């Protein structure tokens, strides 16, 4: 019976072209070999299982190959290549720094470097997990790494580059290995399955690639495990059963329940997940990823960010068309908050169920919010009287008939007639469309439009049916006490609204009423000036209506501060003391005292 060899060893790349997902590194190394521009030391760093040690071995074999191809690949037939493949090469040495990390191990390596290679052009040293070397070993290795013999090349590999001394990093060419993409990994697993005559579903291979998290070695280990589990028939169901992965169907069904506002079905789906042995935190994290994928699928330009198979991608496309972006964002926010509070919650199942209930009522909450807002606007319109049509009103028909624009100068503010009190007209809100979707019905437009001057000159009528005021007719004399009373009233309103900055500005210094129209407010700095200018319109709207004077204006004036310098020298300090107490000078003269 032939011994079984795991796929990670059996299908280990032996050439640069067979390396998966690291083309940016293999291309650079091949060009360096062709141009004979090899560095004295290389550092390969990156996560586990992405091909660091494999690329180091391929580079070492290719450098000493006697018949390098035109594509910078080792021939595999010369004595150097055969000795390396058999593991008895005298020119290529591998050192595991995890178990040989002392100063004595490095000194032994340095002694070996002094001996020229017996065969081949270079003597190559591959040091794996180099970050495990001790501080003393790194220091002993520095000089040799900086000035090695012309025939010596060092290839270092590590998963934790931050643990290596900067002096070591500065002496190496650094190559950062990327995590292998899901598509590249799934295609590589498919080629291995074809060579081994294994039946497979592409969706199942994609799940293995996603679970591997960018490491090909982990993917090959799971691949061997599932081949044994499924008897060489890799299906989507066998993969999720063996790897204990939540099926996409759970999340698609749950999202449909959220869209239909079926809270009972959503809770039942979560109960099924718990009965299968999955943790609630794992479930809510998967739901967040599912909602994120739906948002990504809404825009075709971001569809490439989805690391799933084509079949699953189609399902995402179909479901994303049914859901609005607002619903998805709200649900994603709820799931993210649930994931944050999950570990600190005492009743973790209730935490997830509460999040699901909130998601199922998002649409209803939006509908209620919209209806409430509209009702408030409708009530406000009911309380406001109908605008009177003045002599400046021009009908649409007349404008079309004359086809001449109306000049604003022809209507003066003084000629405006105050509108007579009229019965308020009830403005009913537009009816919702019969299709069942949220939208506004058709609204009839008035057949006549008022002149622009009339619109700007009219003033809003208060809820207590005060007579309307027109700017040209209202210029009432304002007394100081009345003005200060209204000023304080507006400040108290700001205090209730928690606008502390403006409230402080209005109450610290008393304003001055210059003449009958200008209000001067003293400010201490430019920041207070900006605060005053930003609230100027609201203040004037309140004061002009309350005081019935539309000529009022507010102006900020900067306070003049006297700049004083703190006494520094002895003479300045003495003069400051004399300024406070003049008798001190008489005391100094009587006793003939001087300054030290």
PDB file of N, CA and C in Angstrom, residues 198-277:
ATOM      1  N   UNK A 198     -11.141  13.787  -8.110  1.00  0.00           N
ATOM      2  CA  UNK A 198     -12.096  14.045  -7.029  1.00  0.00           C
ATOM      3  C   UNK A 198     -13.234  14.889  -7.589  1.00  0.00           C
ATOM      4  N   UNK A 199     -14.450  14.481  -7.363  1.00  0.00           N
ATOM      5  CA  UNK A 199     -15.607  15.260  -7.769  1.00  0.00           C
ATOM      6  C   UNK A 199     -15.837  16.391  -6.759  1.00  0.00           C
ATOM      7  N   UNK A 200     -16.157  17.558  -7.255  1.00  0.00           N
ATOM      8  CA  UNK A 200     -16.287  18.715  -6.358  1.00  0.00           C
ATOM      9  C   UNK A 200     -17.290  19.704  -6.920  1.00  0.00           C
ATOM     10  N   UNK A 201     -17.800  20.517  -6.008  1.00  0.00           N
ATOM     11  CA  UNK A 201     -18.624  21.680  -6.354  1.00  0.00           C
ATOM     12  C   UNK A 201     -17.811  22.942  -6.079  1.00  0.00           C
ATOM     13  N   UNK A 202     -17.867  23.881  -7.007  1.00  0.00           N
ATOM     14  CA  UNK A 202     -17.058  25.096  -6.862  1.00  0.00           C
ATOM     15  C   UNK A 202     -17.458  25.902  -5.630  1.00  0.00           C
ATOM     16  N   UNK A 203     -18.740  25.857  -5.254  1.00  0.00           N
ATOM     17  CA  UNK A 203     -19.179  26.571  -4.042  1.00  0.00           C
ATOM     18  C   UNK A 203     -18.489  26.008  -2.803  1.00  0.00           C
ATOM     19  N   UNK A 204     -18.313  24.671  -2.757  1.00  0.00           N
ATOM     20  CA  UNK A 204     -17.630  24.071  -1.618  1.00  0.00           C
ATOM     21  C   UNK A 204     -16.170  24.476  -1.543  1.00  0.00           C
ATOM     22  N   UNK A 205     -15.493  24.550  -2.695  1.00  0.00           N
ATOM     23  CA  UNK A 205     -14.092  24.991  -2.702  1.00  0.00           C
ATOM     24  C   UNK A 205     -13.971  26.447  -2.267  1.00  0.00           C
ATOM     25  N   UNK A 206     -14.942  27.268  -2.619  1.00  0.00           N
ATOM     26  CA  UNK A 206     -14.922  28.672  -2.185  1.00  0.00           C
ATOM     27  C   UNK A 206     -15.065  28.770  -0.670  1.00  0.00           C
ATOM     28  N   UNK A 207     -15.894  27.921  -0.088  1.00  0.00           N
ATOM     29  CA  UNK A 207     -16.040  27.942   1.368  1.00  0.00           C
ATOM     30  C   UNK A 207     -14.723  27.553   2.038  1.00  0.00           C
ATOM     31  N   UNK A 208     -14.025  26.549   1.491  1.00  0.00           N
ATOM     32  CA  UNK A 208     -12.725  26.155   2.051  1.00  0.00           C
ATOM     33  C   UNK A 208     -11.740  27.318   1.955  1.00  0.00           C
ATOM     34  N   UNK A 209     -11.725  27.990   0.811  1.00  0.00           N
ATOM     35  CA  UNK A 209     -10.796  29.111   0.621  1.00  0.00           C
ATOM     36  C   UNK A 209     -11.111  30.256   1.575  1.00  0.00           C
ATOM     37  N   UNK A 210     -12.379  30.527   1.819  1.00  0.00           N
ATOM     38  CA  UNK A 210     -12.743  31.593   2.757  1.00  0.00           C
ATOM     39  C   UNK A 210     -12.356  31.220   4.180  1.00  0.00           C
ATOM     40  N   UNK A 211     -12.555  29.971   4.536  1.00  0.00           N
ATOM     41  CA  UNK A 211     -12.224  29.520   5.893  1.00  0.00           C
ATOM     42  C   UNK A 211     -10.720  29.542   6.130  1.00  0.00           C
ATOM     43  N   UNK A 212      -9.914  29.369   5.072  1.00  0.00           N
ATOM     44  CA  UNK A 212      -8.457  29.348   5.225  1.00  0.00           C
ATOM     45  C   UNK A 212      -7.885  30.717   5.552  1.00  0.00           C
ATOM     46  N   UNK A 213      -8.616  31.801   5.279  1.00  0.00           N
ATOM     47  CA  UNK A 213      -8.187  33.154   5.630  1.00  0.00           C
ATOM     48  C   UNK A 213      -6.836  33.499   4.992  1.00  0.00           C
ATOM     49  N   UNK A 214      -6.697  33.184   3.706  1.00  0.00           N
ATOM     50  CA  UNK A 214      -5.513  33.602   2.974  1.00  0.00           C
ATOM     51  C   UNK A 214      -4.329  32.670   3.045  1.00  0.00           C
ATOM     52  N   UNK A 215      -4.408  31.583   3.812  1.00  0.00           N
ATOM     53  CA  UNK A 215      -3.290  30.640   3.936  1.00  0.00           C
ATOM     54  C   UNK A 215      -3.551  29.388   3.117  1.00  0.00           C
ATOM     55  N   UNK A 216      -2.705  29.133   2.111  1.00  0.00           N
ATOM     56  CA  UNK A 216      -2.922  27.984   1.240  1.00  0.00           C
ATOM     57  C   UNK A 216      -2.672  26.672   1.977  1.00  0.00           C
ATOM     58  N   UNK A 217      -1.725  26.634   2.886  1.00  0.00           N
ATOM     59  CA  UNK A 217      -1.464  25.410   3.638  1.00  0.00           C
ATOM     60  C   UNK A 217      -2.679  25.002   4.464  1.00  0.00           C
ATOM     61  N   UNK A 218      -3.341  25.977   5.098  1.00  0.00           N
ATOM     62  CA  UNK A 218      -4.557  25.672   5.847  1.00  0.00           C
ATOM     63  C   UNK A 218      -5.656  25.163   4.919  1.00  0.00           C
ATOM     64  N   UNK A 219      -5.756  25.754   3.735  1.00  0.00           N
ATOM     65  CA  UNK A 219      -6.775  25.313   2.783  1.00  0.00           C
ATOM     66  C   UNK A 219      -6.521  23.877   2.333  1.00  0.00           C
ATOM     67  N   UNK A 220      -5.266  23.513   2.099  1.00  0.00           N
ATOM     68  CA  UNK A 220      -4.950  22.151   1.670  1.00  0.00           C
ATOM     69  C   UNK A 220      -5.201  21.144   2.790  1.00  0.00           C
ATOM     70  N   UNK A 221      -4.971  21.540   4.020  1.00  0.00           N
ATOM     71  CA  UNK A 221      -5.252  20.640   5.144  1.00  0.00           C
ATOM     72  C   UNK A 221      -6.752  20.386   5.259  1.00  0.00           C
ATOM     73  N   UNK A 222      -7.574  21.445   5.133  1.00  0.00           N
ATOM     74  CA  UNK A 222      -9.026  21.256   5.172  1.00  0.00           C
ATOM     75  C   UNK A 222      -9.506  20.472   3.957  1.00  0.00           C
ATOM     76  N   UNK A 223      -8.844  20.679   2.814  1.00  0.00           N
ATOM     77  CA  UNK A 223      -9.207  19.939   1.611  1.00  0.00           C
ATOM     78  C   UNK A 223      -9.030  18.433   1.818  1.00  0.00           C
ATOM     79  N   UNK A 224      -7.889  18.024   2.386  1.00  0.00           N
ATOM     80  CA  UNK A 224      -7.656  16.604   2.654  1.00  0.00           C
ATOM     81  C   UNK A 224      -8.672  16.050   3.639  1.00  0.00           C
ATOM     82  N   UNK A 225      -9.016  16.843   4.639  1.00  0.00           N
ATOM     83  CA  UNK A 225      -9.979  16.393   5.638  1.00  0.00           C
ATOM     84  C   UNK A 225     -11.356  16.166   5.028  1.00  0.00           C
ATOM     85  N   UNK A 226     -11.796  17.068   4.169  1.00  0.00           N
ATOM     86  CA  UNK A 226     -13.129  16.939   3.569  1.00  0.00           C
ATOM     87  C   UNK A 226     -13.155  15.830   2.528  1.00  0.00           C
ATOM     88  N   UNK A 227     -12.023  15.603   1.836  1.00  0.00           N
ATOM     89  CA  UNK A 227     -11.966  14.484   0.886  1.00  0.00           C
ATOM     90  C   UNK A 227     -12.188  13.167   1.608  1.00  0.00           C
ATOM     91  N   UNK A 228     -11.578  13.036   2.774  1.00  0.00           N
ATOM     92  CA  UNK A 228     -11.792  11.812   3.557  1.00  0.00           C
ATOM     93  C   UNK A 228     -13.210  11.730   4.094  1.00  0.00           C
ATOM     94  N   UNK A 229     -13.767  12.862   4.500  1.00  0.00           N
ATOM     95  CA  UNK A 229     -15.109  12.877   5.076  1.00  0.00           C
ATOM     96  C   UNK A 229     -16.176  12.546   4.024  1.00  0.00           C
ATOM     97  N   UNK A 230     -16.006  13.085   2.820  1.00  0.00           N
ATOM     98  CA  UNK A 230     -17.036  12.938   1.780  1.00  0.00           C
ATOM     99  C   UNK A 230     -16.741  11.821   0.802  1.00  0.00           C
ATOM    100  N   UNK A 231     -15.673  11.051   1.036  1.00  0.00           N
ATOM    101  CA  UNK A 231     -15.315   9.943   0.140  1.00  0.00           C
ATOM    102  C   UNK A 231     -15.094  10.444  -1.290  1.00  0.00           C
ATOM    103  N   UNK A 232     -14.256  11.477  -1.409  1.00  0.00           N
ATOM    104  CA  UNK A 232     -13.840  12.055  -2.693  1.00  0.00           C
ATOM    105  C   UNK A 232     -15.005  12.647  -3.477  1.00  0.00           C
ATOM    106  N   UNK A 233     -15.972  13.183  -2.763  1.00  0.00           N
ATOM    107  CA  UNK A 233     -17.086  13.892  -3.408  1.00  0.00           C
ATOM    108  C   UNK A 233     -17.360  15.171  -2.599  1.00  0.00           C
ATOM    109  N   UNK A 234     -16.640  16.218  -2.951  1.00  0.00           N
ATOM    110  CA  UNK A 234     -16.725  17.483  -2.205  1.00  0.00           C
ATOM    111  C   UNK A 234     -17.943  18.255  -2.680  1.00  0.00           C
ATOM    112  N   UNK A 235     -18.901  18.428  -1.800  1.00  0.00           N
ATOM    113  CA  UNK A 235     -20.090  19.223  -2.091  1.00  0.00           C
ATOM    114  C   UNK A 235     -20.169  20.390  -1.112  1.00  0.00           C
ATOM    115  N   UNK A 236     -21.034  21.320  -1.446  1.00  0.00           N
ATOM    116  CA  UNK A 236     -21.228  22.486  -0.563  1.00  0.00           C
ATOM    117  C   UNK A 236     -21.716  22.046   0.807  1.00  0.00           C
ATOM    118  N   UNK A 237     -22.649  21.101   0.838  1.00  0.00           N
ATOM    119  CA  UNK A 237     -23.216  20.660   2.106  1.00  0.00           C
ATOM    120  C   UNK A 237     -22.187  19.910   2.940  1.00  0.00           C
ATOM    121  N   UNK A 238     -21.365  19.090   2.302  1.00  0.00           N
ATOM    122  CA  UNK A 238     -20.349  18.346   3.056  1.00  0.00           C
ATOM    123  C   UNK A 238     -19.307  19.279   3.656  1.00  0.00           C
ATOM    124  N   UNK A 239     -18.993  20.362   2.967  1.00  0.00           N
ATOM    125  CA  UNK A 239     -18.011  21.316   3.478  1.00  0.00           C
ATOM    126  C   UNK A 239     -18.537  22.029   4.711  1.00  0.00           C
ATOM    127  N   UNK A 240     -19.782  22.536   4.654  1.00  0.00           N
ATOM    128  CA  UNK A 240     -20.305  23.292   5.801  1.00  0.00           C
ATOM    129  C   UNK A 240     -20.580  22.360   6.977  1.00  0.00           C
ATOM    130  N   UNK A 241     -20.893  21.074   6.691  1.00  0.00           N
ATOM    131  CA  UNK A 241     -21.108  20.134   7.789  1.00  0.00           C
ATOM    132  C   UNK A 241     -19.795  19.777   8.471  1.00  0.00           C
ATOM    133  N   UNK A 242     -18.732  19.597   7.693  1.00  0.00           N
ATOM    134  CA  UNK A 242     -17.466  19.171   8.270  1.00  0.00           C
ATOM    135  C   UNK A 242     -16.731  20.314   8.947  1.00  0.00           C
ATOM    136  N   UNK A 243     -16.803  21.498   8.377  1.00  0.00           N
ATOM    137  CA  UNK A 243     -16.088  22.649   8.940  1.00  0.00           C
ATOM    138  C   UNK A 243     -16.922  23.431   9.936  1.00  0.00           C
ATOM    139  N   UNK A 244     -18.156  22.992  10.187  1.00  0.00           N
ATOM    140  CA  UNK A 244     -19.039  23.660  11.151  1.00  0.00           C
ATOM    141  C   UNK A 244     -19.221  25.137  10.802  1.00  0.00           C
ATOM    142  N   UNK A 245     -19.685  25.354   9.577  1.00  0.00           N
ATOM    143  CA  UNK A 245     -19.884  26.697   9.054  1.00  0.00           C
ATOM    144  C   UNK A 245     -21.379  26.934   8.889  1.00  0.00           C
ATOM    145  N   UNK A 246     -21.825  28.136   9.223  1.00  0.00           N
ATOM    146  CA  UNK A 246     -23.225  28.491   9.040  1.00  0.00           C
ATOM    147  C   UNK A 246     -23.541  28.626   7.554  1.00  0.00           C
ATOM    148  N   UNK A 247     -24.616  27.999   7.146  1.00  0.00           N
ATOM    149  CA  UNK A 247     -25.010  28.011   5.738  1.00  0.00           C
ATOM    150  C   UNK A 247     -25.486  29.417   5.351  1.00  0.00           C
ATOM    151  N   UNK A 248     -25.226  29.778   4.082  1.00  0.00           N
ATOM    152  CA  UNK A 248     -25.738  31.053   3.566  1.00  0.00           C
ATOM    153  C   UNK A 248     -27.260  31.106   3.618  1.00  0.00           C
ATOM    154  N   UNK A 249     -27.910  29.942   3.500  1.00  0.00           N
ATOM    155  CA  UNK A 249     -29.377  29.924   3.463  1.00  0.00           C
ATOM    156  C   UNK A 249     -29.986  30.524   4.724  1.00  0.00           C
ATOM    157  N   UNK A 250     -29.348  30.322   5.869  1.00  0.00           N
ATOM    158  CA  UNK A 250     -29.889  30.885   7.109  1.00  0.00           C
ATOM    159  C   UNK A 250     -29.977  32.412   7.010  1.00  0.00           C
ATOM    160  N   UNK A 251     -28.920  33.002   6.497  1.00  0.00           N
ATOM    161  CA  UNK A 251     -28.885  34.468   6.435  1.00  0.00           C
ATOM    162  C   UNK A 251     -29.814  35.007   5.346  1.00  0.00           C
ATOM    163  N   UNK A 252     -29.919  34.296   4.230  1.00  0.00           N
ATOM    164  CA  UNK A 252     -30.856  34.741   3.199  1.00  0.00           C
ATOM    165  C   UNK A 252     -32.299  34.650   3.696  1.00  0.00           C
ATOM    166  N   UNK A 253     -32.642  33.559   4.381  1.00  0.00           N
ATOM    167  CA  UNK A 253     -33.991  33.427   4.932  1.00  0.00           C
ATOM    168  C   UNK A 253     -34.246  34.486   6.005  1.00  0.00           C
ATOM    169  N   UNK A 254     -33.260  34.730   6.836  1.00  0.00           N
ATOM    170  CA  UNK A 254     -33.424  35.729   7.897  1.00  0.00           C
ATOM    171  C   UNK A 254     -33.634  37.121   7.309  1.00  0.00           C
ATOM    172  N   UNK A 255     -32.886  37.444   6.257  1.00  0.00           N
ATOM    173  CA  UNK A 255     -33.061  38.751   5.630  1.00  0.00           C
ATOM    174  C   UNK A 255     -34.439  38.885   5.001  1.00  0.00           C
ATOM    175  N   UNK A 256     -34.946  37.810   4.413  1.00  0.00           N
ATOM    176  CA  UNK A 256     -36.318  37.847   3.892  1.00  0.00           C
ATOM    177  C   UNK A 256     -37.329  38.086   5.010  1.00  0.00           C
ATOM    178  N   UNK A 257     -37.107  37.480   6.178  1.00  0.00           N
ATOM    179  CA  UNK A 257     -38.013  37.702   7.315  1.00  0.00           C
ATOM    180  C   UNK A 257     -37.962  39.145   7.782  1.00  0.00           C
ATOM    181  N   UNK A 258     -36.770  39.736   7.774  1.00  0.00           N
ATOM    182  CA  UNK A 258     -36.648  41.152   8.160  1.00  0.00           C
ATOM    183  C   UNK A 258     -37.391  42.031   7.159  1.00  0.00           C
ATOM    184  N   UNK A 259     -37.275  41.698   5.871  1.00  0.00           N
ATOM    185  CA  UNK A 259     -37.952  42.495   4.842  1.00  0.00           C
ATOM    186  C   UNK A 259     -39.480  42.378   4.972  1.00  0.00           C
ATOM    187  N   UNK A 260     -39.964  41.161   5.307  1.00  0.00           N
ATOM    188  CA  UNK A 260     -41.408  40.939   5.448  1.00  0.00           C
ATOM    189  C   UNK A 260     -41.920  41.309   6.835  1.00  0.00           C
ATOM    190  N   UNK A 261     -41.017  41.740   7.738  1.00  0.00           N
ATOM    191  CA  UNK A 261     -41.370  42.104   9.119  1.00  0.00           C
ATOM    192  C   UNK A 261     -41.978  40.912   9.858  1.00  0.00           C
ATOM    193  N   UNK A 262     -41.427  39.726   9.576  1.00  0.00           N
ATOM    194  CA  UNK A 262     -41.888  38.505  10.229  1.00  0.00           C
ATOM    195  C   UNK A 262     -40.957  38.208  11.399  1.00  0.00           C
ATOM    196  N   UNK A 263     -41.248  38.790  12.557  1.00  0.00           N
ATOM    197  CA  UNK A 263     -40.369  38.654  13.718  1.00  0.00           C
ATOM    198  C   UNK A 263     -40.356  37.226  14.244  1.00  0.00           C
ATOM    199  N   UNK A 264     -41.496  36.540  14.177  1.00  0.00           N
ATOM    200  CA  UNK A 264     -41.564  35.169  14.698  1.00  0.00           C
ATOM    201  C   UNK A 264     -40.643  34.240  13.906  1.00  0.00           C
ATOM    202  N   UNK A 265     -40.645  34.367  12.591  1.00  0.00           N
ATOM    203  CA  UNK A 265     -39.784  33.519  11.775  1.00  0.00           C
ATOM    204  C   UNK A 265     -38.314  33.826  12.031  1.00  0.00           C
ATOM    205  N   UNK A 266     -37.975  35.091  12.244  1.00  0.00           N
ATOM    206  CA  UNK A 266     -36.584  35.452  12.528  1.00  0.00           C
ATOM    207  C   UNK A 266     -36.107  34.817  13.833  1.00  0.00           C
ATOM    208  N   UNK A 267     -36.950  34.824  14.861  1.00  0.00           N
ATOM    209  CA  UNK A 267     -36.572  34.197  16.126  1.00  0.00           C
ATOM    210  C   UNK A 267     -36.425  32.686  15.970  1.00  0.00           C
ATOM    211  N   UNK A 268     -37.292  32.073  15.164  1.00  0.00           N
ATOM    212  CA  UNK A 268     -37.201  30.628  14.945  1.00  0.00           C
ATOM    213  C   UNK A 268     -35.921  30.253  14.186  1.00  0.00           C
ATOM    214  N   UNK A 269     -35.533  31.065  13.248  1.00  0.00           N
ATOM    215  CA  UNK A 269     -34.278  30.796  12.515  1.00  0.00           C
ATOM    216  C   UNK A 269     -33.093  30.861  13.469  1.00  0.00           C
ATOM    217  N   UNK A 270     -33.091  31.841  14.342  1.00  0.00           N
ATOM    218  CA  UNK A 270     -32.001  31.948  15.319  1.00  0.00           C
ATOM    219  C   UNK A 270     -31.998  30.739  16.257  1.00  0.00           C
ATOM    220  N   UNK A 271     -33.174  30.252  16.613  1.00  0.00           N
ATOM    221  CA  UNK A 271     -33.246  29.056  17.472  1.00  0.00           C
ATOM    222  C   UNK A 271     -32.678  27.829  16.758  1.00  0.00           C
ATOM    223  N   UNK A 272     -32.919  27.698  15.475  1.00  0.00           N
ATOM    224  CA  UNK A 272     -32.339  26.595  14.708  1.00  0.00           C
ATOM    225  C   UNK A 272     -30.816  26.667  14.691  1.00  0.00           C
ATOM    226  N   UNK A 273     -30.304  27.871  14.579  1.00  0.00           N
ATOM    227  CA  UNK A 273     -28.848  28.046  14.584  1.00  0.00           C
ATOM    228  C   UNK A 273     -28.262  27.627  15.928  1.00  0.00           C
ATOM    229  N   UNK A 274     -28.898  28.023  17.010  1.00  0.00           N
ATOM    230  CA  UNK A 274     -28.401  27.638  18.337  1.00  0.00           C
ATOM    231  C   UNK A 274     -28.491  26.130  18.547  1.00  0.00           C
ATOM    232  N   UNK A 275     -29.535  25.501  18.036  1.00  0.00           N
ATOM    233  CA  UNK A 275     -29.684  24.043  18.194  1.00  0.00           C
ATOM    234  C   UNK A 275     -28.608  23.279  17.427  1.00  0.00           C
ATOM    235  N   UNK A 276     -28.042  23.873  16.411  1.00  0.00           N
ATOM    236  CA  UNK A 276     -26.960  23.229  15.675  1.00  0.00           C
ATOM    237  C   UNK A 276     -25.608  23.394  16.359  1.00  0.00           C
ATOM    238  N   UNK A 277     -25.580  24.086  17.489  1.00  0.00           N
ATOM    239  CA  UNK A 277     -24.353  24.220  18.264  1.00  0.00           C
ATOM    240  C   UNK A 277     -23.554  25.466  17.990  1.00  0.00           C
TER     241      UNK A 277
END
